[in-house]
Amino acid sequence: MSTIQEKVVVITGASSGIGEATAKLLAKDGAKLVLGARRAPLLQNLVKEVEDLGGEAVYAVVDVTKVEQVEDLAKLAMDKFGKIDVWLNNAGIMPQSLLKQKKIEDWDAMIDINIKGTLYGIGAALPFMEAQKSGHIINISSIAGHIAHARSSVYSATKWAVRAISESLREEMAQDETNVRVTIVSPGAINTELLESITDEDVKSSTKEFYKNFGIPAERVALTIKQAIDLPDDAAWNEVIIRPTKQLM
């Protein structure tokens, strides 16, 4: 039997891809969802879909590079539902390119969203989880956080950082006996809007072709997240790599 019913789950990057798929899946088990992303119309549609599936949801327009907006998302969860059981740091971008192209705006955006956005989410959720002596922080990394290639250098660096932050947090929570679980999910080729953030047209074209041949739906990652949440409270999946069976790297 699922333990998700009545759990309050906060999701960033909720308007599409893994965030959207996770919201819909958890809604079927009666989760109470707090959805954050930048596109209000998509969030409004998702709230309706969640409610149609038997869940309950509220939303806020959130840019995860703005710490005040992330803090407000946590406050919304507390004001509406009185607790935060799970915080999913899902917002991310992947504008891959060669370093010699010096796409500094892309570098800065990845650092701001992928690293700082994750830190801001942890910072927003942790005080409430520590106070209630329970909780679960799930951070989305990537297979690129395990393997780096030409064109993926900065993206890989940000996703390696997510893994480092998560493991440090896990140890900190264990030392403090907070009962807060930490999970890293590292997806491979998952069919989402992530590819649209690639600004180099040659890289975008080749990456889209790769995903066309190997990519799997975001619902596969959502299922992994659900399974991680469903574990008994005294155990945690600390890290999961999920990628298509036929993906080579």
PDB file of N, CA, C and O in Angstrom, residues 86-157:
ATOM      1  N   VAL A  86       7.806  16.149   1.333  1.00  0.00           N
ATOM      2  CA  VAL A  86       8.760  15.883   0.248  1.00  0.00           C
ATOM      3  C   VAL A  86       9.000  17.181  -0.508  1.00  0.00           C
ATOM      4  O   VAL A  86       8.047  17.912  -0.803  1.00  0.00           O
ATOM      5  N   TRP A  87      10.265  17.457  -0.806  1.00  0.00           N
ATOM      6  CA  TRP A  87      10.606  18.598  -1.667  1.00  0.00           C
ATOM      7  C   TRP A  87      11.414  18.048  -2.835  1.00  0.00           C
ATOM      8  O   TRP A  87      12.494  17.489  -2.647  1.00  0.00           O
ATOM      9  N   LEU A  88      10.879  18.201  -4.044  1.00  0.00           N
ATOM     10  CA  LEU A  88      11.545  17.728  -5.257  1.00  0.00           C
ATOM     11  C   LEU A  88      12.156  18.903  -5.997  1.00  0.00           C
ATOM     12  O   LEU A  88      11.445  19.740  -6.569  1.00  0.00           O
ATOM     13  N   ASN A  89      13.492  18.993  -5.974  1.00  0.00           N
ATOM     14  CA  ASN A  89      14.225  20.008  -6.742  1.00  0.00           C
ATOM     15  C   ASN A  89      14.418  19.481  -8.162  1.00  0.00           C
ATOM     16  O   ASN A  89      15.355  18.739  -8.454  1.00  0.00           O
ATOM     17  N   ASN A  90      13.511  19.893  -9.029  1.00  0.00           N
ATOM     18  CA  ASN A  90      13.481  19.351 -10.385  1.00  0.00           C
ATOM     19  C   ASN A  90      13.835  20.374 -11.460  1.00  0.00           C
ATOM     20  O   ASN A  90      14.244  19.995 -12.560  1.00  0.00           O
ATOM     21  N   ALA A  91      13.707  21.656 -11.172  1.00  0.00           N
ATOM     22  CA  ALA A  91      13.972  22.674 -12.192  1.00  0.00           C
ATOM     23  C   ALA A  91      15.418  22.578 -12.681  1.00  0.00           C
ATOM     24  O   ALA A  91      16.346  22.464 -11.877  1.00  0.00           O
ATOM     25  N   GLY A  92      15.603  22.618 -13.995  1.00  0.00           N
ATOM     26  CA  GLY A  92      16.955  22.546 -14.547  1.00  0.00           C
ATOM     27  C   GLY A  92      16.968  22.847 -16.029  1.00  0.00           C
ATOM     28  O   GLY A  92      15.937  22.761 -16.706  1.00  0.00           O
ATOM     29  N   ILE A  93      18.133  23.226 -16.538  1.00  0.00           N
ATOM     30  CA  ILE A  93      18.316  23.476 -17.964  1.00  0.00           C
ATOM     31  C   ILE A  93      19.610  22.808 -18.436  1.00  0.00           C
ATOM     32  O   ILE A  93      20.484  22.480 -17.624  1.00  0.00           O
ATOM     33  N   MET A  94      19.742  22.622 -19.753  1.00  0.00           N
ATOM     34  CA  MET A  94      20.874  21.886 -20.311  1.00  0.00           C
ATOM     35  C   MET A  94      21.375  22.509 -21.609  1.00  0.00           C
ATOM     36  O   MET A  94      21.412  21.863 -22.655  1.00  0.00           O
ATOM     37  N   PRO A  95      21.770  23.776 -21.620  1.00  0.00           N
ATOM     38  CA  PRO A  95      22.281  24.386 -22.855  1.00  0.00           C
ATOM     39  C   PRO A  95      23.734  23.982 -23.137  1.00  0.00           C
ATOM     40  O   PRO A  95      24.666  24.755 -22.895  1.00  0.00           O
ATOM     41  N   GLN A  96      23.928  22.792 -23.656  1.00  0.00           N
ATOM     42  CA  GLN A  96      25.278  22.263 -23.873  1.00  0.00           C
ATOM     43  C   GLN A  96      25.982  22.977 -25.028  1.00  0.00           C
ATOM     44  O   GLN A  96      25.350  23.376 -26.004  1.00  0.00           O
ATOM     45  N   SER A  97      27.295  23.089 -24.894  1.00  0.00           N
ATOM     46  CA  SER A  97      28.110  23.693 -25.954  1.00  0.00           C
ATOM     47  C   SER A  97      29.578  23.428 -25.638  1.00  0.00           C
ATOM     48  O   SER A  97      29.926  23.007 -24.532  1.00  0.00           O
ATOM     49  N   LEU A  98      30.431  23.690 -26.616  1.00  0.00           N
ATOM     50  CA  LEU A  98      31.867  23.579 -26.388  1.00  0.00           C
ATOM     51  C   LEU A  98      32.363  24.774 -25.571  1.00  0.00           C
ATOM     52  O   LEU A  98      31.894  25.896 -25.750  1.00  0.00           O
ATOM     53  N   LEU A  99      33.322  24.529 -24.707  1.00  0.00           N
ATOM     54  CA  LEU A  99      33.851  25.617 -23.886  1.00  0.00           C
ATOM     55  C   LEU A  99      34.434  26.741 -24.736  1.00  0.00           C
ATOM     56  O   LEU A  99      34.314  27.916 -24.397  1.00  0.00           O
ATOM     57  N   LYS A 100      35.067  26.386 -25.863  1.00  0.00           N
ATOM     58  CA  LYS A 100      35.693  27.408 -26.698  1.00  0.00           C
ATOM     59  C   LYS A 100      34.677  28.366 -27.324  1.00  0.00           C
ATOM     60  O   LYS A 100      35.044  29.442 -27.789  1.00  0.00           O
ATOM     61  N   GLN A 101      33.399  27.975 -27.298  1.00  0.00           N
ATOM     62  CA  GLN A 101      32.368  28.875 -27.806  1.00  0.00           C
ATOM     63  C   GLN A 101      32.057  30.003 -26.819  1.00  0.00           C
ATOM     64  O   GLN A 101      31.428  30.989 -27.191  1.00  0.00           O
ATOM     65  N   LYS A 102      32.489  29.803 -25.578  1.00  0.00           N
ATOM     66  CA  LYS A 102      32.395  30.848 -24.546  1.00  0.00           C
ATOM     67  C   LYS A 102      30.965  31.388 -24.403  1.00  0.00           C
ATOM     68  O   LYS A 102      30.737  32.592 -24.399  1.00  0.00           O
ATOM     69  N   LYS A 103      30.022  30.475 -24.230  1.00  0.00           N
ATOM     70  CA  LYS A 103      28.625  30.865 -24.041  1.00  0.00           C
ATOM     71  C   LYS A 103      28.389  31.184 -22.563  1.00  0.00           C
ATOM     72  O   LYS A 103      27.775  30.411 -21.820  1.00  0.00           O
ATOM     73  N   ILE A 104      28.877  32.324 -22.159  1.00  0.00           N
ATOM     74  CA  ILE A 104      28.896  32.675 -20.742  1.00  0.00           C
ATOM     75  C   ILE A 104      27.487  32.813 -20.178  1.00  0.00           C
ATOM     76  O   ILE A 104      27.229  32.411 -19.035  1.00  0.00           O
ATOM     77  N   GLU A 105      26.561  33.343 -20.949  1.00  0.00           N
ATOM     78  CA  GLU A 105      25.183  33.450 -20.451  1.00  0.00           C
ATOM     79  C   GLU A 105      24.608  32.077 -20.150  1.00  0.00           C
ATOM     80  O   GLU A 105      23.894  31.899 -19.150  1.00  0.00           O
ATOM     81  N   ASP A 106      24.908  31.102 -20.978  1.00  0.00           N
ATOM     82  CA  ASP A 106      24.456  29.732 -20.723  1.00  0.00           C
ATOM     83  C   ASP A 106      25.108  29.173 -19.461  1.00  0.00           C
ATOM     84  O   ASP A 106      24.453  28.503 -18.654  1.00  0.00           O
ATOM     85  N   TRP A 107      26.407  29.416 -19.309  1.00  0.00           N
ATOM     86  CA  TRP A 107      27.106  28.936 -18.108  1.00  0.00           C
ATOM     87  C   TRP A 107      26.450  29.500 -16.857  1.00  0.00           C
ATOM     88  O   TRP A 107      26.163  28.769 -15.902  1.00  0.00           O
ATOM     89  N   ASP A 108      26.231  30.810 -16.866  1.00  0.00           N
ATOM     90  CA  ASP A 108      25.662  31.468 -15.689  1.00  0.00           C
ATOM     91  C   ASP A 108      24.257  30.943 -15.394  1.00  0.00           C
ATOM     92  O   ASP A 108      23.892  30.730 -14.228  1.00  0.00           O
ATOM     93  N   ALA A 109      23.475  30.739 -16.451  1.00  0.00           N
ATOM     94  CA  ALA A 109      22.101  30.263 -16.257  1.00  0.00           C
ATOM     95  C   ALA A 109      22.087  28.860 -15.649  1.00  0.00           C
ATOM     96  O   ALA A 109      21.278  28.574 -14.756  1.00  0.00           O
ATOM     97  N   MET A 110      22.971  27.984 -16.114  1.00  0.00           N
ATOM     98  CA  MET A 110      23.033  26.632 -15.545  1.00  0.00           C
ATOM     99  C   MET A 110      23.450  26.654 -14.087  1.00  0.00           C
ATOM    100  O   MET A 110      22.889  25.925 -13.253  1.00  0.00           O
ATOM    101  N   ILE A 111      24.429  27.469 -13.771  1.00  0.00           N
ATOM    102  CA  ILE A 111      24.869  27.579 -12.376  1.00  0.00           C
ATOM    103  C   ILE A 111      23.739  28.130 -11.508  1.00  0.00           C
ATOM    104  O   ILE A 111      23.471  27.615 -10.408  1.00  0.00           O
ATOM    105  N   ASP A 112      23.041  29.127 -12.002  1.00  0.00           N
ATOM    106  CA  ASP A 112      21.969  29.757 -11.225  1.00  0.00           C
ATOM    107  C   ASP A 112      20.781  28.818 -11.017  1.00  0.00           C
ATOM    108  O   ASP A 112      20.219  28.753  -9.915  1.00  0.00           O
ATOM    109  N   ILE A 113      20.379  28.116 -12.057  1.00  0.00           N
ATOM    110  CA  ILE A 113      19.193  27.257 -11.968  1.00  0.00           C
ATOM    111  C   ILE A 113      19.537  25.896 -11.382  1.00  0.00           C
ATOM    112  O   ILE A 113      18.901  25.438 -10.423  1.00  0.00           O
ATOM    113  N   ASN A 114      20.536  25.235 -11.935  1.00  0.00           N
ATOM    114  CA  ASN A 114      20.815  23.853 -11.551  1.00  0.00           C
ATOM    115  C   ASN A 114      21.450  23.731 -10.167  1.00  0.00           C
ATOM    116  O   ASN A 114      21.131  22.799  -9.416  1.00  0.00           O
ATOM    117  N   ILE A 115      22.345  24.654  -9.837  1.00  0.00           N
ATOM    118  CA  ILE A 115      23.015  24.585  -8.526  1.00  0.00           C
ATOM    119  C   ILE A 115      22.319  25.464  -7.499  1.00  0.00           C
ATOM    120  O   ILE A 115      21.838  24.986  -6.466  1.00  0.00           O
ATOM    121  N   LYS A 116      22.240  26.760  -7.781  1.00  0.00           N
ATOM    122  CA  LYS A 116      21.645  27.666  -6.790  1.00  0.00           C
ATOM    123  C   LYS A 116      20.169  27.333  -6.557  1.00  0.00           C
ATOM    124  O   LYS A 116      19.680  27.397  -5.416  1.00  0.00           O
ATOM    125  N   GLY A 117      19.458  26.980  -7.613  1.00  0.00           N
ATOM    126  CA  GLY A 117      18.051  26.622  -7.449  1.00  0.00           C
ATOM    127  C   GLY A 117      17.870  25.430  -6.522  1.00  0.00           C
ATOM    128  O   GLY A 117      16.944  25.396  -5.705  1.00  0.00           O
ATOM    129  N   THR A 118      18.764  24.451  -6.643  1.00  0.00           N
ATOM    130  CA  THR A 118      18.723  23.296  -5.744  1.00  0.00           C
ATOM    131  C   THR A 118      19.027  23.713  -4.312  1.00  0.00           C
ATOM    132  O   THR A 118      18.340  23.304  -3.362  1.00  0.00           O
ATOM    133  N   LEU A 119      20.053  24.527  -4.133  1.00  0.00           N
ATOM    134  CA  LEU A 119      20.403  25.007  -2.793  1.00  0.00           C
ATOM    135  C   LEU A 119      19.262  25.818  -2.176  1.00  0.00           C
ATOM    136  O   LEU A 119      18.955  25.654  -0.980  1.00  0.00           O
ATOM    137  N   TYR A 120      18.646  26.676  -2.975  1.00  0.00           N
ATOM    138  CA  TYR A 120      17.549  27.489  -2.453  1.00  0.00           C
ATOM    139  C   TYR A 120      16.379  26.596  -2.014  1.00  0.00           C
ATOM    140  O   TYR A 120      15.718  26.872  -1.006  1.00  0.00           O
ATOM    141  N   GLY A 121      16.117  25.536  -2.780  1.00  0.00           N
ATOM    142  CA  GLY A 121      15.051  24.615  -2.407  1.00  0.00           C
ATOM    143  C   GLY A 121      15.350  23.896  -1.101  1.00  0.00           C
ATOM    144  O   GLY A 121      14.486  23.777  -0.225  1.00  0.00           O
ATOM    145  N   ILE A 122      16.586  23.427  -0.967  1.00  0.00           N
ATOM    146  CA  ILE A 122      16.994  22.778   0.277  1.00  0.00           C
ATOM    147  C   ILE A 122      16.858  23.756   1.446  1.00  0.00           C
ATOM    148  O   ILE A 122      16.299  23.424   2.500  1.00  0.00           O
ATOM    149  N   GLY A 123      17.353  24.968   1.237  1.00  0.00           N
ATOM    150  CA  GLY A 123      17.294  25.964   2.294  1.00  0.00           C
ATOM    151  C   GLY A 123      15.877  26.318   2.704  1.00  0.00           C
ATOM    152  O   GLY A 123      15.607  26.591   3.881  1.00  0.00           O
ATOM    153  N   ALA A 124      14.956  26.315   1.740  1.00  0.00           N
ATOM    154  CA  ALA A 124      13.564  26.654   2.033  1.00  0.00           C
ATOM    155  C   ALA A 124      12.859  25.542   2.798  1.00  0.00           C
ATOM    156  O   ALA A 124      12.057  25.809   3.697  1.00  0.00           O
ATOM    157  N   ALA A 125      13.149  24.298   2.442  1.00  0.00           N
ATOM    158  CA  ALA A 125      12.436  23.157   3.029  1.00  0.00           C
ATOM    159  C   ALA A 125      12.992  22.723   4.377  1.00  0.00           C
ATOM    160  O   ALA A 125      12.248  22.277   5.256  1.00  0.00           O
ATOM    161  N   LEU A 126      14.280  22.829   4.542  1.00  0.00           N
ATOM    162  CA  LEU A 126      14.956  22.197   5.679  1.00  0.00           C
ATOM    163  C   LEU A 126      14.474  22.664   7.048  1.00  0.00           C
ATOM    164  O   LEU A 126      14.277  21.817   7.939  1.00  0.00           O
ATOM    165  N   PRO A 127      14.281  23.957   7.284  1.00  0.00           N
ATOM    166  CA  PRO A 127      13.833  24.365   8.624  1.00  0.00           C
ATOM    167  C   PRO A 127      12.536  23.677   9.052  1.00  0.00           C
ATOM    168  O   PRO A 127      12.385  23.284  10.211  1.00  0.00           O
ATOM    169  N   PHE A 128      11.607  23.521   8.116  1.00  0.00           N
ATOM    170  CA  PHE A 128      10.324  22.890   8.437  1.00  0.00           C
ATOM    171  C   PHE A 128      10.492  21.383   8.661  1.00  0.00           C
ATOM    172  O   PHE A 128       9.876  20.813   9.566  1.00  0.00           O
ATOM    173  N   MET A 129      11.324  20.748   7.848  1.00  0.00           N
ATOM    174  CA  MET A 129      11.547  19.317   8.006  1.00  0.00           C
ATOM    175  C   MET A 129      12.278  19.006   9.311  1.00  0.00           C
ATOM    176  O   MET A 129      11.956  18.033  10.005  1.00  0.00           O
ATOM    177  N   GLU A 130      13.258  19.818   9.643  1.00  0.00           N
ATOM    178  CA  GLU A 130      13.986  19.606  10.898  1.00  0.00           C
ATOM    179  C   GLU A 130      13.062  19.800  12.098  1.00  0.00           C
ATOM    180  O   GLU A 130      13.126  19.045  13.072  1.00  0.00           O
ATOM    181  N   ALA A 131      12.182  20.785  12.015  1.00  0.00           N
ATOM    182  CA  ALA A 131      11.261  21.041  13.120  1.00  0.00           C
ATOM    183  C   ALA A 131      10.276  19.892  13.325  1.00  0.00           C
ATOM    184  O   ALA A 131       9.940  19.547  14.460  1.00  0.00           O
ATOM    185  N   GLN A 132       9.831  19.291  12.211  1.00  0.00           N
ATOM    186  CA  GLN A 132       8.869  18.197  12.321  1.00  0.00           C
ATOM    187  C   GLN A 132       9.545  16.829  12.448  1.00  0.00           C
ATOM    188  O   GLN A 132       8.867  15.817  12.603  1.00  0.00           O
ATOM    189  N   LYS A 133      10.870  16.819  12.399  1.00  0.00           N
ATOM    190  CA  LYS A 133      11.669  15.589  12.543  1.00  0.00           C
ATOM    191  C   LYS A 133      11.310  14.538  11.489  1.00  0.00           C
ATOM    192  O   LYS A 133      11.308  13.336  11.755  1.00  0.00           O
ATOM    193  N   SER A 134      11.058  15.010  10.284  1.00  0.00           N
ATOM    194  CA  SER A 134      10.792  14.089   9.172  1.00  0.00           C
ATOM    195  C   SER A 134      10.816  14.882   7.881  1.00  0.00           C
ATOM    196  O   SER A 134      10.687  16.110   7.875  1.00  0.00           O
ATOM    197  N   GLY A 135      10.976  14.165   6.789  1.00  0.00           N
ATOM    198  CA  GLY A 135      10.963  14.815   5.487  1.00  0.00           C
ATOM    199  C   GLY A 135      11.816  14.058   4.492  1.00  0.00           C
ATOM    200  O   GLY A 135      12.509  13.091   4.828  1.00  0.00           O
ATOM    201  N   HIS A 136      11.748  14.509   3.253  1.00  0.00           N
ATOM    202  CA  HIS A 136      12.457  13.824   2.169  1.00  0.00           C
ATOM    203  C   HIS A 136      12.796  14.863   1.105  1.00  0.00           C
ATOM    204  O   HIS A 136      11.894  15.512   0.557  1.00  0.00           O
ATOM    205  N   ILE A 137      14.066  15.054   0.854  1.00  0.00           N
ATOM    206  CA  ILE A 137      14.507  15.958  -0.212  1.00  0.00           C
ATOM    207  C   ILE A 137      15.021  15.113  -1.371  1.00  0.00           C
ATOM    208  O   ILE A 137      15.903  14.263  -1.191  1.00  0.00           O
ATOM    209  N   ILE A 138      14.440  15.348  -2.548  1.00  0.00           N
ATOM    210  CA  ILE A 138      14.822  14.612  -3.757  1.00  0.00           C
ATOM    211  C   ILE A 138      15.388  15.608  -4.755  1.00  0.00           C
ATOM    212  O   ILE A 138      14.715  16.573  -5.135  1.00  0.00           O
ATOM    213  N   ASN A 139      16.618  15.383  -5.169  1.00  0.00           N
ATOM    214  CA  ASN A 139      17.300  16.282  -6.099  1.00  0.00           C
ATOM    215  C   ASN A 139      17.532  15.574  -7.433  1.00  0.00           C
ATOM    216  O   ASN A 139      18.049  14.452  -7.457  1.00  0.00           O
ATOM    217  N   ILE A 140      17.171  16.247  -8.519  1.00  0.00           N
ATOM    218  CA  ILE A 140      17.388  15.675  -9.845  1.00  0.00           C
ATOM    219  C   ILE A 140      18.783  16.050 -10.338  1.00  0.00           C
ATOM    220  O   ILE A 140      19.085  17.227 -10.548  1.00  0.00           O
ATOM    221  N   SER A 141      19.621  15.051 -10.495  1.00  0.00           N
ATOM    222  CA  SER A 141      20.931  15.232 -11.107  1.00  0.00           C
ATOM    223  C   SER A 141      20.817  14.754 -12.559  1.00  0.00           C
ATOM    224  O   SER A 141      19.864  15.121 -13.255  1.00  0.00           O
ATOM    225  N   SER A 142      21.735  13.942 -13.026  1.00  0.00           N
ATOM    226  CA  SER A 142      21.732  13.474 -14.411  1.00  0.00           C
ATOM    227  C   SER A 142      22.817  12.423 -14.570  1.00  0.00           C
ATOM    228  O   SER A 142      23.781  12.393 -13.787  1.00  0.00           O
ATOM    229  N   ILE A 143      22.684  11.598 -15.590  1.00  0.00           N
ATOM    230  CA  ILE A 143      23.804  10.727 -15.943  1.00  0.00           C
ATOM    231  C   ILE A 143      25.021  11.577 -16.285  1.00  0.00           C
ATOM    232  O   ILE A 143      26.172  11.155 -16.101  1.00  0.00           O
ATOM    233  N   ALA A 144      24.779  12.827 -16.718  1.00  0.00           N
ATOM    234  CA  ALA A 144      25.884  13.751 -16.991  1.00  0.00           C
ATOM    235  C   ALA A 144      26.596  14.182 -15.714  1.00  0.00           C
ATOM    236  O   ALA A 144      27.671  14.768 -15.778  1.00  0.00           O
ATOM    237  N   GLY A 145      26.001  13.901 -14.566  1.00  0.00           N
ATOM    238  CA  GLY A 145      26.671  14.127 -13.297  1.00  0.00           C
ATOM    239  C   GLY A 145      27.584  12.987 -12.907  1.00  0.00           C
ATOM    240  O   GLY A 145      28.227  13.026 -11.845  1.00  0.00           O
ATOM    241  N   HIS A 146      27.659  11.956 -13.756  1.00  0.00           N
ATOM    242  CA  HIS A 146      28.542  10.811 -13.549  1.00  0.00           C
ATOM    243  C   HIS A 146      29.580  10.688 -14.662  1.00  0.00           C
ATOM    244  O   HIS A 146      30.667  10.170 -14.441  1.00  0.00           O
ATOM    245  N   ILE A 147      29.213  11.150 -15.861  1.00  0.00           N
ATOM    246  CA  ILE A 147      30.067  11.016 -17.039  1.00  0.00           C
ATOM    247  C   ILE A 147      30.089  12.362 -17.765  1.00  0.00           C
ATOM    248  O   ILE A 147      29.034  12.915 -18.080  1.00  0.00           O
ATOM    249  N   ALA A 148      31.270  12.891 -18.025  1.00  0.00           N
ATOM    250  CA  ALA A 148      31.380  14.174 -18.737  1.00  0.00           C
ATOM    251  C   ALA A 148      31.932  13.951 -20.140  1.00  0.00           C
ATOM    252  O   ALA A 148      32.787  13.096 -20.358  1.00  0.00           O
ATOM    253  N   HIS A 149      31.428  14.716 -21.082  1.00  0.00           N
ATOM    254  CA  HIS A 149      31.874  14.653 -22.473  1.00  0.00           C
ATOM    255  C   HIS A 149      32.101  16.077 -22.991  1.00  0.00           C
ATOM    256  O   HIS A 149      31.665  17.053 -22.372  1.00  0.00           O
ATOM    257  N   ALA A 150      32.758  16.185 -24.132  1.00  0.00           N
ATOM    258  CA  ALA A 150      32.822  17.472 -24.812  1.00  0.00           C
ATOM    259  C   ALA A 150      31.400  17.972 -25.019  1.00  0.00           C
ATOM    260  O   ALA A 150      30.506  17.191 -25.346  1.00  0.00           O
ATOM    261  N   ARG A 151      31.192  19.230 -24.823  1.00  0.00           N
ATOM    262  CA  ARG A 151      29.911  19.935 -24.922  1.00  0.00           C
ATOM    263  C   ARG A 151      29.100  19.887 -23.621  1.00  0.00           C
ATOM    264  O   ARG A 151      28.218  20.703 -23.422  1.00  0.00           O
ATOM    265  N   SER A 152      29.397  18.919 -22.740  1.00  0.00           N
ATOM    266  CA  SER A 152      28.581  18.822 -21.522  1.00  0.00           C
ATOM    267  C   SER A 152      29.307  19.343 -20.286  1.00  0.00           C
ATOM    268  O   SER A 152      28.835  19.170 -19.171  1.00  0.00           O
ATOM    269  N   SER A 153      30.454  20.000 -20.477  1.00  0.00           N
ATOM    270  CA  SER A 153      31.328  20.314 -19.350  1.00  0.00           C
ATOM    271  C   SER A 153      30.631  21.084 -18.235  1.00  0.00           C
ATOM    272  O   SER A 153      30.661  20.684 -17.066  1.00  0.00           O
ATOM    273  N   VAL A 154      29.997  22.201 -18.554  1.00  0.00           N
ATOM    274  CA  VAL A 154      29.380  23.022 -17.513  1.00  0.00           C
ATOM    275  C   VAL A 154      28.121  22.346 -16.985  1.00  0.00           C
ATOM    276  O   VAL A 154      27.882  22.314 -15.764  1.00  0.00           O
ATOM    277  N   TYR A 155      27.315  21.777 -17.872  1.00  0.00           N
ATOM    278  CA  TYR A 155      26.126  21.049 -17.424  1.00  0.00           C
ATOM    279  C   TYR A 155      26.529  19.900 -16.499  1.00  0.00           C
ATOM    280  O   TYR A 155      25.945  19.734 -15.419  1.00  0.00           O
ATOM    281  N   SER A 156      27.524  19.130 -16.916  1.00  0.00           N
ATOM    282  CA  SER A 156      27.994  18.033 -16.064  1.00  0.00           C
ATOM    283  C   SER A 156      28.487  18.546 -14.725  1.00  0.00           C
ATOM    284  O   SER A 156      28.217  17.952 -13.673  1.00  0.00           O
ATOM    285  N   ALA A 157      29.212  19.653 -14.745  1.00  0.00           N
ATOM    286  CA  ALA A 157      29.720  20.230 -13.497  1.00  0.00           C
ATOM    287  C   ALA A 157      28.575  20.586 -12.555  1.00  0.00           C
ATOM    288  O   ALA A 157      28.652  20.348 -11.339  1.00  0.00           O
TER     289      ALA A 157
END
